[in-house]
């Protein structure tokens, strides 16, 4: 591996024009494809194998032409104080709005509040439902403008009017905070590398990689049904790892220059050593992201594969484009320890023999490993405590900022019709094989009415064939509450009894039931996912480190950091701690996908730092240093770069906290805090403490397994052998000349 990558690095440095042209052409091709592709819509949200999905599919089959996946809007009206919505003037304004909405080209149906029971009991609030032919993200802008204009006309009559539903849904915006994150990354790179040019290389190549990845996703979005969130998450992860991988290669290149090697040779050795670590670190991230497919939620699978593809591009760029641009930079990229004149370079070095911060920290940990280990474990354990109160759900209009019309519509509906009105349940009764379907429909409605936490049960609405009916059920509690979840389970239990007596299927669906099923499916998949991903990565790390205990320590450290990160997410987004600072206007359940997505992404990123840090330690150990000294040596060469990489990743992820999308906001915070815990507590404190306590036992591997494993040579031992052989040839030549 090291020899192959060494040759690749030298080739890319020498043939820099060819390599650069290839990546520029690839970027242009992906950009052209993205420019000519249809706009990305919402990825179709399906959960194979769940009752909610089965009911949804049955509705498509038995109620054709109802546009079940079409966009919806609820136009909510509130009368001025002291008035009723049934007053003649207000009623005329609402009916005018209904007529105006009905004229839309993409509108299939508009319900009149006065004919469909859309007026609240006290009469101050009413709503009209609008159904469209196409999903929300595929609506023409003219349809959205017509919806807004109709609401504005109603406001002119003195009514309060707000719009809920997904018809006004827009592509999430990340805001200026993302730019700030990149700016922080640039500052850290300048400080770490001591040169504006050297700092610009990782940023440039990372942007190229993310550009290719995101443009490719955009080009394929319509064909592969990729949602708009997919490209945001891919750019989030791709940008972070792209900068980090490039930073490691550039840093190693500068270290090789400091040892007196020629630039082409230094590029080859940087790719042969740091590049090997990049390959295996990237592979762990790809395994973790692709492994999300075991959950069997298509949207999550697509997000994982798209992000994994962007990571793979980042790895290839670090191995090829970085040495190519280093060739273009020439002598303007200085060796390690040197700074550009702009940053104070050229002056005499002071305290040249003073150990750097990494050396001093590692020496401290090696002297007091047990105290550092206990402090790190106890600290992360305390941070993980809130995770015990984790409640899962999926975001709805109730989690939107109060400044949005969607949130205000949600609150008005809760005020007028009760909190459960925002999450109605749809019960589908399939009585195709029954002798008396109408009696089955009546029985199902009566049994649901008798359940607790039910406010209203609408009469059964059968299809044209009369063999299937839908029953709308309004819960007493809000959609994300435990009481509503209990009601869903109670209806399903009652449906099982009806099936035993009549043979009819009673299925519960709707957005609320779908969310409950998603949460359950994700919970059920978490353990198999952990076993698969951690197991595969554990085997991979055994090959990389040729050790049993080091990969085991890496996996346990990851579990600590991810639990602590989940605890922080619960504290902020569920309990409301620091909610104002984080821009959280409404606390509530944590997004259902958060735990399993964090496990996948954080595991991959945690293994990044593990590979980069521990390969340097193992490299020193393989070259003859004692275990404790190898830890200090590894930190001397890698602690500064790993610290910089972690700060960069935290800055990039934190930038997404400013997103307008609650899911992206929460993921950005979760990943940022997870990297903080994993890099600075687990990898920088717990890892050296454990290695110091284990000593030489850390690198123990059964002899039979040592013989069976392939030698991937991450430490570049083959390059050292090449050096010794070259030195021997030089000595022989000198003897011959003598």
XYZ file of C-alpha atoms in Angstrom:
738
model
C 0.000 0.000 0.000
C 2.653 2.548 1.054
C 4.803 1.801 -1.993
C 1.886 2.122 -4.397
C 0.759 5.406 -2.852
C 4.354 6.663 -2.835
C 4.525 6.103 -6.593
C 1.096 7.699 -7.048
C 2.207 10.774 -5.133
C 5.377 11.164 -7.193
C 3.433 10.619 -10.419
C 0.853 13.268 -9.467
C 3.610 15.723 -8.528
C 5.519 15.112 -11.762
C 2.463 14.964 -14.073
C 0.676 17.785 -12.320
C -0.795 19.252 -15.515
C -2.536 15.989 -16.411
C -3.859 15.441 -12.892
C -5.116 19.016 -12.492
C -6.770 18.925 -15.919
C -8.542 15.677 -15.017
C -10.078 17.129 -11.838
C -11.006 20.424 -13.488
C -12.677 18.527 -16.341
C -14.546 16.337 -13.843
C -15.752 19.408 -11.954
C -16.877 21.061 -15.203
C -18.696 17.908 -16.310
C -20.503 17.555 -12.982
C -21.354 21.275 -13.010
C -22.783 21.045 -16.522
C -24.881 18.048 -15.496
C -26.186 19.910 -12.443
C -27.010 23.030 -14.470
C -29.103 21.056 -16.940
C -30.844 18.817 -14.411
C -34.358 19.384 -13.027
C -34.532 20.903 -9.544
C -34.329 18.475 -6.638
C -37.606 17.840 -4.915
C -38.480 16.129 -1.679
C -37.226 12.569 -1.619
C -40.241 10.258 -1.481
C -40.512 9.175 2.117
C -41.290 5.478 2.336
C -40.645 2.981 5.110
C -40.914 -0.549 3.674
C -42.279 -3.141 6.056
C -44.215 -0.801 8.341
C -47.970 -0.734 8.837
C -48.174 2.967 7.996
C -46.496 2.353 4.630
C -48.701 -0.666 3.920
C -51.786 1.470 4.541
C -50.424 4.277 2.360
C -49.842 1.821 -0.504
C -53.354 0.457 -0.044
C -54.783 3.972 -0.344
C -52.948 4.468 -3.641
C -54.413 1.199 -4.919
C -58.016 1.544 -3.673
C -58.410 5.335 -3.965
C -56.767 6.121 -7.320
C -56.373 9.717 -8.460
C -56.438 11.194 -4.955
C -52.855 12.551 -5.248
C -51.879 11.030 -1.921
C -48.362 12.423 -2.261
C -49.505 15.860 -3.473
C -48.698 19.034 -1.590
C -51.221 20.307 0.935
C -51.880 23.662 2.527
C -54.114 24.703 5.368
C -55.171 28.302 5.156
C -56.137 29.226 8.717
C -58.358 32.238 9.451
C -58.905 33.976 12.786
C -61.597 36.610 13.317
C -60.788 39.939 14.987
C -61.439 40.145 18.731
C -65.133 40.105 19.517
C -66.109 38.677 16.118
C -66.931 35.196 14.819
C -65.897 33.522 11.604
C -69.597 32.975 10.925
C -70.270 36.727 10.798
C -71.441 37.661 7.274
C -68.443 39.862 6.421
C -65.879 37.302 7.584
C -67.741 34.467 5.916
C -67.794 36.360 2.618
C -64.032 37.019 2.840
C -63.307 33.308 3.454
C -65.520 32.154 0.591
C -63.829 34.686 -1.677
C -60.475 33.175 -0.699
C -61.750 29.635 -1.339
C -62.940 30.644 -4.812
C -59.597 32.317 -5.539
C -57.635 29.254 -4.422
C -59.794 26.912 -6.526
C -58.645 28.627 -9.717
C -55.038 27.427 -9.337
C -53.775 25.301 -12.244
C -52.169 22.714 -9.935
C -54.988 22.640 -7.366
C -57.088 19.469 -7.212
C -59.434 20.341 -4.329
C -60.237 23.120 -1.845
C -62.518 22.435 1.131
C -64.996 25.092 2.227
C -64.752 25.563 6.053
C -68.497 26.100 6.307
C -69.381 22.882 4.529
C -66.638 20.588 5.776
C -66.706 21.265 9.527
C -63.752 23.613 9.363
C -64.983 26.161 11.934
C -63.907 25.868 15.571
C -66.516 25.304 18.267
C -66.252 28.808 19.708
C -66.363 30.183 16.155
C -63.252 32.378 16.143
C -61.018 30.170 13.936
C -61.633 28.395 10.614
C -59.498 26.681 8.023
C -59.634 25.690 4.361
C -57.605 22.718 3.069
C -55.934 22.959 -0.344
C -54.670 19.838 -2.146
C -52.288 19.991 -5.114
C -51.449 17.574 -7.921
C -47.694 17.526 -7.275
C -45.440 17.330 -4.178
C -44.507 20.531 -2.383
C -40.975 20.888 -3.802
C -42.313 20.415 -7.347
C -44.920 23.166 -7.179
C -44.576 25.963 -9.679
C -43.583 29.245 -8.105
C -46.765 30.727 -9.549
C -48.825 28.326 -7.389
C -46.990 29.399 -4.237
C -47.420 33.055 -5.139
C -51.138 32.522 -5.780
C -51.486 30.882 -2.349
C -49.717 33.800 -0.654
C -51.727 36.342 -2.631
C -55.038 34.742 -1.630
C -54.003 34.867 2.029
C -52.928 38.494 1.696
C -56.286 39.435 0.144
C -58.051 37.856 3.132
C -55.814 39.812 5.520
C -56.904 43.013 3.821
C -60.439 42.297 5.051
C -59.234 42.374 8.672
C -58.742 38.632 9.286
C -55.595 37.020 10.671
C -54.491 34.511 8.019
C -51.643 31.981 8.223
C -50.653 29.060 5.964
C -49.556 25.626 7.154
C -48.647 22.435 5.306
C -45.859 21.662 2.862
C -47.020 23.780 -0.086
C -44.725 26.635 0.987
C -41.828 24.330 1.721
C -38.548 25.696 0.391
C -35.023 24.366 -0.045
C -33.269 24.696 3.351
C -30.821 27.561 3.704
C -27.699 27.241 5.818
C -27.210 30.945 6.342
C -24.044 32.977 6.781
C -22.808 30.780 9.647
C -21.528 28.234 7.123
C -19.281 30.924 5.601
C -18.068 31.782 9.111
C -17.213 28.106 9.645
C -15.093 28.071 6.495
C -13.465 31.325 7.611
C -12.515 29.773 10.953
C -11.098 26.786 9.090
C -8.961 29.131 6.974
C -7.548 30.885 10.058
C -6.708 27.562 11.724
C -4.976 26.354 8.556
C -2.858 29.511 8.346
C -1.787 29.176 11.995
C -1.066 25.447 11.623
C 0.803 25.575 8.330
C 2.459 28.978 8.766
C 1.743 30.032 5.187
C -1.210 31.566 3.386
C -0.485 29.484 0.303
C -0.121 26.204 2.198
C -3.332 26.992 4.092
C -5.173 27.694 0.863
C -4.377 24.291 -0.659
C -6.628 22.190 1.647
C -9.447 24.716 1.267
C -9.124 24.789 -2.516
C -9.009 21.029 -2.962
C -11.823 20.456 -0.440
C -14.046 22.909 -2.309
C -13.246 21.140 -5.581
C -14.176 17.789 -4.024
C -17.405 19.082 -2.507
C -18.226 20.835 -5.782
C -17.894 17.569 -7.697
C -19.892 15.642 -5.097
C -22.736 18.132 -4.720
C -22.942 18.834 -8.464
C -23.173 15.098 -9.148
C -25.918 14.727 -6.531
C -27.793 17.672 -8.057
C -27.452 16.214 -11.547
C -28.840 12.859 -10.393
C -31.390 14.216 -7.889
C -34.431 13.868 -10.124
C -33.384 10.500 -11.572
C -32.513 8.905 -8.227
C -35.185 10.717 -6.186
C -32.673 12.525 -3.966
C -34.081 15.174 -1.652
C -32.598 18.644 -1.242
C -31.303 17.737 2.234
C -29.075 15.051 0.699
C -26.742 17.557 -0.936
C -26.545 19.693 2.219
C -25.448 16.741 4.359
C -23.021 15.554 1.685
C -21.440 19.019 1.541
C -21.272 19.176 5.355
C -19.360 15.909 5.670
C -17.413 16.230 2.418
C -16.106 19.695 3.262
C -14.998 18.666 6.750
C -13.158 15.486 5.747
C -11.839 17.074 2.545
C -10.047 19.806 4.485
C -8.805 17.337 7.096
C -7.431 14.785 4.628
C -5.660 17.465 2.611
C -4.261 18.981 5.812
C -2.684 15.681 6.850
C -0.987 15.190 3.489
C 0.280 18.789 3.301
C 1.564 18.607 6.885
C 3.441 15.390 6.195
C 4.872 16.916 3.006
C 6.267 19.831 4.999
C 7.713 17.412 7.573
C 9.444 15.464 4.791
C 10.885 18.727 3.421
C 12.217 19.517 6.884
C 14.162 16.256 6.777
C 15.972 17.472 3.669
C 14.147 15.567 0.932
C 13.601 16.898 -2.552
C 10.084 18.140 -3.294
C 8.985 15.296 -5.563
C 10.352 12.746 -3.101
C 8.641 14.560 -0.215
C 5.313 14.489 -2.081
C 5.676 10.768 -2.723
C 6.494 10.043 0.904
C 3.674 12.245 2.189
C 1.158 10.307 0.096
C 2.821 6.979 0.960
C 2.548 7.567 4.729
C -0.161 10.129 5.534
C -1.989 9.015 2.368
C -2.195 5.473 3.717
C -3.854 6.808 6.853
C -6.215 8.878 4.684
C -7.249 5.787 2.728
C -8.135 3.756 5.809
C -9.714 6.695 7.639
C -11.847 7.412 4.575
C -12.736 3.747 4.296
C -14.099 3.696 7.851
C -16.252 6.755 7.086
C -17.543 5.143 3.879
C -18.346 1.888 5.727
C -20.270 3.812 8.371
C -22.255 5.846 5.825
C -23.037 3.026 3.400
C -23.964 0.864 6.392
C -26.998 3.116 6.934
C -28.665 1.042 4.225
C -29.262 -1.765 6.761
C -31.999 0.396 8.308
C -34.014 -0.071 5.081
C -35.305 3.490 4.947
C -34.667 4.579 1.344
C -34.185 8.263 2.187
C -31.558 7.466 4.828
C -29.839 5.007 2.494
C -29.588 7.633 -0.254
C -28.253 10.236 2.162
C -25.589 7.821 3.378
C -24.489 6.695 -0.078
C -24.376 10.275 -1.405
C -22.254 11.429 1.543
C -20.016 8.351 1.194
C -19.439 9.186 -2.463
C -18.365 12.706 -1.514
C -15.949 11.268 1.083
C -14.481 8.914 -1.527
C -13.876 11.890 -3.823
C -12.155 13.707 -0.921
C -9.808 10.730 -0.439
C -8.895 10.571 -4.138
C -8.263 14.312 -4.240
C -5.974 14.105 -1.194
C -3.952 11.368 -2.916
C -3.667 12.977 -6.357
C -4.679 16.635 -6.571
C -2.838 17.674 -3.405
C 0.596 16.479 -4.643
C -0.195 18.058 -8.022
C -0.919 21.505 -6.558
C 2.120 21.127 -4.294
C 4.096 20.773 -7.512
C 2.619 24.037 -8.781
C 3.347 25.776 -5.461
C 7.029 24.793 -5.569
C 9.216 26.555 -3.023
C 6.373 28.749 -1.825
C 5.280 25.874 0.461
C 7.980 25.778 3.115
C 9.190 22.935 5.307
C 7.731 22.315 8.765
C 8.722 24.974 11.281
C 9.193 27.693 8.674
C 6.752 30.542 8.202
C 6.210 32.876 5.300
C 7.624 36.381 5.645
C 4.080 37.750 5.863
C 3.537 35.692 9.031
C 6.873 36.478 10.618
C 9.143 34.054 8.816
C 12.803 34.606 8.151
C 13.652 35.616 11.731
C 15.991 33.592 13.922
C 14.287 30.785 15.785
C 14.006 31.151 19.544
C 13.959 28.227 21.928
C 14.497 25.801 19.101
C 14.956 22.857 21.430
C 11.839 23.491 23.488
C 9.309 20.601 23.216
C 6.084 21.507 21.471
C 2.677 21.418 23.127
C 1.905 17.902 21.878
C 5.097 16.551 23.408
C 4.462 18.273 26.752
C 0.857 17.057 26.884
C 1.719 13.460 25.979
C 4.530 13.428 28.558
C 2.053 14.599 31.207
C -0.479 11.884 30.258
C 2.183 9.167 30.216
C 3.224 10.181 33.750
C -0.373 10.179 35.101
C -2.332 7.843 32.819
C -4.817 6.532 35.383
C -5.900 9.989 36.585
C -6.341 11.248 33.010
C -8.284 8.114 32.024
C -10.673 8.353 34.993
C -11.237 12.077 34.492
C -12.007 11.613 30.795
C -14.380 8.681 31.331
C -16.236 10.347 34.214
C -16.565 13.622 32.273
C -18.023 11.953 29.198
C -20.243 9.787 31.394
C -21.699 12.909 33.013
C -22.317 14.486 29.595
C -24.096 11.305 28.485
C -26.622 11.344 31.375
C -29.322 13.334 29.481
C -29.299 10.662 26.749
C -31.268 8.481 29.178
C -34.246 10.816 28.637
C -34.077 10.637 24.848
C -37.454 10.973 23.116
C -37.651 10.430 19.373
C -39.909 11.972 16.734
C -39.842 13.693 13.362
C -40.072 17.467 12.921
C -43.376 19.045 11.885
C -44.679 22.590 11.679
C -44.700 22.705 15.492
C -40.890 22.703 15.468
C -40.664 25.637 13.049
C -39.567 29.066 14.323
C -42.441 31.191 15.632
C -41.626 33.778 12.970
C -42.859 31.471 10.186
C -46.405 31.399 8.907
C -46.361 27.580 9.107
C -45.732 27.697 12.851
C -48.354 30.382 13.430
C -50.890 28.311 11.482
C -49.994 25.290 13.625
C -50.572 27.290 16.810
C -53.900 28.699 15.569
C -55.184 25.209 14.725
C -54.135 23.979 18.180
C -55.949 26.922 19.754
C -59.155 26.402 17.810
C -59.383 22.634 17.405
C -57.032 21.161 19.994
C -53.377 20.065 19.771
C -54.231 16.709 18.201
C -55.769 18.389 15.171
C -52.288 19.020 13.780
C -51.596 15.273 13.683
C -54.751 13.427 12.600
C -54.602 9.656 12.273
C -55.932 7.946 9.166
C -57.396 4.510 9.801
C -57.764 2.387 6.659
C -60.242 -0.483 6.874
C -59.787 -3.147 4.177
C -62.996 -5.206 4.158
C -62.554 -6.633 0.663
C -63.207 -10.207 1.799
C -66.015 -9.348 4.213
C -69.693 -10.213 3.660
C -70.862 -6.878 5.079
C -68.156 -4.189 4.648
C -70.452 -1.419 5.925
C -70.939 -3.228 9.221
C -67.157 -3.656 9.545
C -66.641 0.070 8.934
C -69.224 0.901 11.624
C -67.682 -1.545 14.095
C -64.214 -0.085 13.567
C -65.477 3.471 14.112
C -67.362 2.520 17.281
C -64.377 0.708 18.819
C -62.027 3.620 18.075
C -64.489 6.081 19.687
C -64.391 4.019 22.873
C -60.598 4.403 23.234
C -58.908 6.919 25.513
C -57.296 10.108 24.140
C -59.738 10.376 21.206
C -61.403 13.747 20.540
C -63.263 13.001 17.322
C -63.842 10.112 14.925
C -65.173 11.042 11.488
C -67.702 8.778 9.742
C -66.138 6.128 7.500
C -65.507 7.296 3.922
C -65.646 4.258 1.592
C -64.162 4.061 -1.894
C -66.229 3.594 -5.047
C -66.036 -0.193 -4.797
C -67.288 -0.035 -1.208
C -64.697 -2.532 0.039
C -62.270 -0.080 1.684
C -62.855 2.979 3.847
C -60.861 5.656 5.613
C -61.672 6.931 9.099
C -60.101 10.197 10.298
C -59.263 10.185 14.023
C -58.303 13.331 15.951
C -56.201 12.567 19.047
C -56.479 14.537 22.264
C -52.727 15.269 22.484
C -50.175 16.832 20.128
C -48.621 14.625 17.412
C -45.261 14.100 19.152
C -46.690 13.153 22.558
C -46.487 9.763 24.263
C -50.295 9.772 24.593
C -50.718 9.929 20.807
C -48.230 7.092 20.370
C -50.194 5.024 22.888
C -53.393 5.762 20.954
C -51.833 4.448 17.724
C -50.897 1.213 19.483
C -54.401 0.961 21.020
C -56.066 1.358 17.602
C -53.820 -1.327 16.156
C -54.649 -3.655 19.037
C -58.364 -3.063 18.449
C -57.805 -3.678 14.735
C -56.252 -7.054 15.502
C -59.428 -8.051 17.365
C -61.580 -6.885 14.441
C -59.460 -8.936 12.048
C -59.920 -12.038 14.208
C -63.692 -11.580 14.130
C -64.294 -10.379 10.577
C -61.123 -10.991 8.573
C -60.870 -7.282 7.719
C -57.535 -5.457 8.004
C -57.486 -2.269 10.084
C -54.353 -0.196 9.416
C -53.242 3.142 10.893
C -51.340 5.650 8.764
C -50.886 9.393 8.358
C -47.871 11.540 9.162
C -48.095 10.916 12.911
C -48.337 7.134 12.576
C -45.550 7.215 9.995
C -43.302 9.060 12.452
C -44.018 6.521 15.167
C -43.206 3.643 12.820
C -39.992 5.346 11.684
C -38.861 5.755 15.296
C -39.594 2.108 16.041
C -37.832 0.914 12.902
C -34.755 3.005 13.684
C -34.667 1.735 17.266
C -34.895 -1.854 16.063
C -32.106 -1.297 13.520
C -29.654 0.453 15.866
C -28.100 -2.669 17.407
C -27.688 -4.591 14.095
C -26.231 -1.435 12.555
C -23.747 -1.029 15.385
C -22.715 -4.671 15.116
C -22.234 -4.426 11.350
C -20.400 -1.095 11.172
C -18.312 -1.417 14.318
C -17.561 -5.052 13.471
C -16.336 -4.266 9.959
C -14.315 -1.280 11.124
C -12.883 -3.345 14.002
C -11.613 -5.916 11.509
C -10.223 -3.145 9.310
C -8.381 -1.570 12.239
C -6.900 -4.936 13.227
C -5.349 -5.013 9.768
C -4.164 -1.397 10.037
C -2.714 -1.540 13.565
C -1.933 -5.282 13.754
C -3.367 -5.323 17.269
C -6.477 -6.533 19.090
C -6.572 -4.118 22.013
C -6.011 -0.889 20.054
C -9.105 -1.367 17.816
C -11.114 -2.450 20.882
C -10.065 0.689 22.717
C -10.979 2.751 19.633
C -14.498 1.273 19.509
C -15.152 1.765 23.240
C -13.895 5.337 23.053
C -16.276 5.992 20.178
C -19.234 4.717 22.199
C -18.316 7.116 25.000
C -18.112 10.113 22.689
C -21.325 9.372 20.786
C -23.319 8.841 23.999
C -21.952 12.103 25.391
C -22.861 13.875 22.137
C -26.407 12.476 22.244
C -26.642 13.686 25.834
C -25.686 17.189 24.700
C -28.265 17.083 21.886
C -30.996 16.071 24.347
C -29.949 18.807 26.790
C -30.158 21.527 24.118
C -32.958 20.439 21.773
C -35.190 18.517 24.202
C -34.527 20.109 27.594
C -33.838 23.591 26.227
C -30.409 24.250 27.765
C -28.622 27.052 25.851
C -31.563 27.009 23.415
C -31.358 30.765 22.842
C -27.678 30.570 21.950
C -28.320 27.703 19.521
C -31.367 29.323 17.905
C -33.781 26.664 19.206
C -37.200 28.298 19.440
C -39.153 25.146 20.235
C -37.894 22.153 22.220
C -39.323 18.720 21.635
C -38.455 15.165 20.668
C -35.134 14.515 18.994
C -35.342 13.691 15.300
C -35.810 9.928 14.920
C -32.864 9.577 12.540
C -30.470 11.429 14.834
C -29.107 8.535 16.954
C -28.399 6.156 14.088
C -27.118 8.919 11.793
C -24.797 10.203 14.516
C -23.555 6.690 15.212
C -22.685 6.243 11.541
C -21.061 9.593 10.867
C -19.356 10.042 14.243
C -17.915 6.541 14.130
C -16.349 7.245 10.770
C -14.961 10.599 11.889
C -13.732 9.193 15.209
C -11.785 6.535 13.361
C -10.221 9.333 11.279
C -8.468 10.730 14.325
C -7.716 7.274 15.664
C -5.966 6.281 12.440
C -4.049 9.552 12.036
C -2.898 9.681 15.646
C -2.200 6.031 16.396
C -0.460 5.278 13.089
C 2.164 7.882 14.061
C 2.516 6.216 17.476
C 2.766 2.777 15.899
C 5.238 4.098 13.345
C 7.535 5.194 16.178
C 7.040 1.857 17.964
C 7.760 -0.163 14.800
C 10.949 1.823 14.323
C 12.225 0.710 17.738
C 10.965 3.151 20.379
C 9.623 1.963 23.741
C 5.820 2.129 24.141
C 5.721 5.237 26.378
C 8.252 7.106 24.244
C 6.353 6.085 21.085
C 3.240 7.791 22.490
C 5.197 11.000 23.079
C 6.796 10.826 19.630
C 3.421 10.237 17.959
C 1.972 13.277 19.692
C 5.002 15.414 18.850
C 4.375 14.912 15.136
C 0.580 14.585 14.975
C -1.098 16.332 17.936
C -0.893 19.808 16.377
C -2.329 18.632 13.079
C -5.058 16.478 14.654
C -6.046 19.397 16.886
C -6.227 21.717 13.887
C -8.240 19.133 11.926
C -10.711 18.769 14.787
C -11.155 22.535 15.158
C -11.740 22.802 11.407
C -14.326 20.027 11.463
C -16.086 21.569 14.463
C -16.147 24.944 12.694
C -17.572 23.473 9.490
C -20.268 21.475 11.292
C -21.146 24.417 13.548
C -21.799 26.480 10.443
C -24.833 24.306 9.710
C -26.439 25.196 13.050
C -27.605 28.348 11.273
C -29.638 26.328 8.758
C -33.340 27.041 8.323
C -33.985 23.283 8.344
C -34.428 21.873 11.867
C -32.986 18.491 10.856
C -29.804 20.023 9.385
C -29.497 22.368 12.380
C -29.666 19.476 14.863
C -27.270 17.273 12.883
C -24.770 20.143 12.593
C -24.773 20.667 16.366
C -24.639 16.940 17.126
C -21.675 16.316 14.830
C -19.794 19.392 16.073
C -20.129 18.444 19.746
C -19.326 14.797 18.966
C -16.072 15.776 17.240
C -15.237 18.027 20.204
C -15.692 15.161 22.672
C -14.022 12.534 20.518
C -10.988 14.518 19.382
C -10.132 16.379 22.571
C -11.271 13.955 25.276
C -11.133 10.480 23.755
C -8.271 10.681 21.237
C -6.148 13.332 22.960
C -6.577 12.121 26.554
C -8.094 8.646 26.890
C -6.145 7.071 23.997
C -2.630 8.005 25.206
C -3.617 7.129 28.779
C -4.771 3.648 27.765
C -1.705 3.072 25.563
C 0.564 4.140 28.431
C -1.187 1.751 30.826
C -1.079 -1.154 28.366
C 2.545 -0.630 27.322
C 3.831 -3.239 24.883
C 0.641 -5.308 25.400
C -1.248 -2.736 23.333
C 0.385 -4.132 20.192
C -0.214 -7.796 21.015
C -1.519 -9.948 18.173
C -1.723 -13.772 18.088
C 1.000 -15.204 15.872
C -1.453 -17.198 13.760
C -3.488 -14.037 13.106
C -0.332 -12.042 12.357
C 0.563 -14.563 9.658
C -2.973 -14.568 8.226
C -3.417 -10.797 7.981
C -2.232 -8.901 4.899
C 0.525 -6.376 5.494
C -0.897 -3.016 4.401
C 2.154 -1.105 5.679
C 0.382 2.045 6.852
C 3.552 3.112 8.697
C 5.613 3.185 5.499
C 8.103 0.546 6.647
C 8.673 -0.478 3.038
C 9.787 3.091 2.326
C 12.262 2.888 5.200
C 13.620 -0.356 3.758
C 13.906 1.435 0.411
C 15.931 4.167 2.175
C 18.281 1.676 3.781
C 18.808 -0.108 0.467
C 19.540 3.202 -1.247
C 22.008 4.155 1.478
C 23.712 0.766 1.136
C 24.030 1.271 -2.641
C 25.548 4.691 -2.057
C 28.058 3.230 0.399
C 29.019 0.465 -2.033
C 29.561 3.021 -4.795
C 31.761 5.106 -2.507
C 33.844 2.014 -1.651
C 34.233 1.158 -5.324
C 35.401 4.689 -6.124
C 37.788 4.565 -3.184
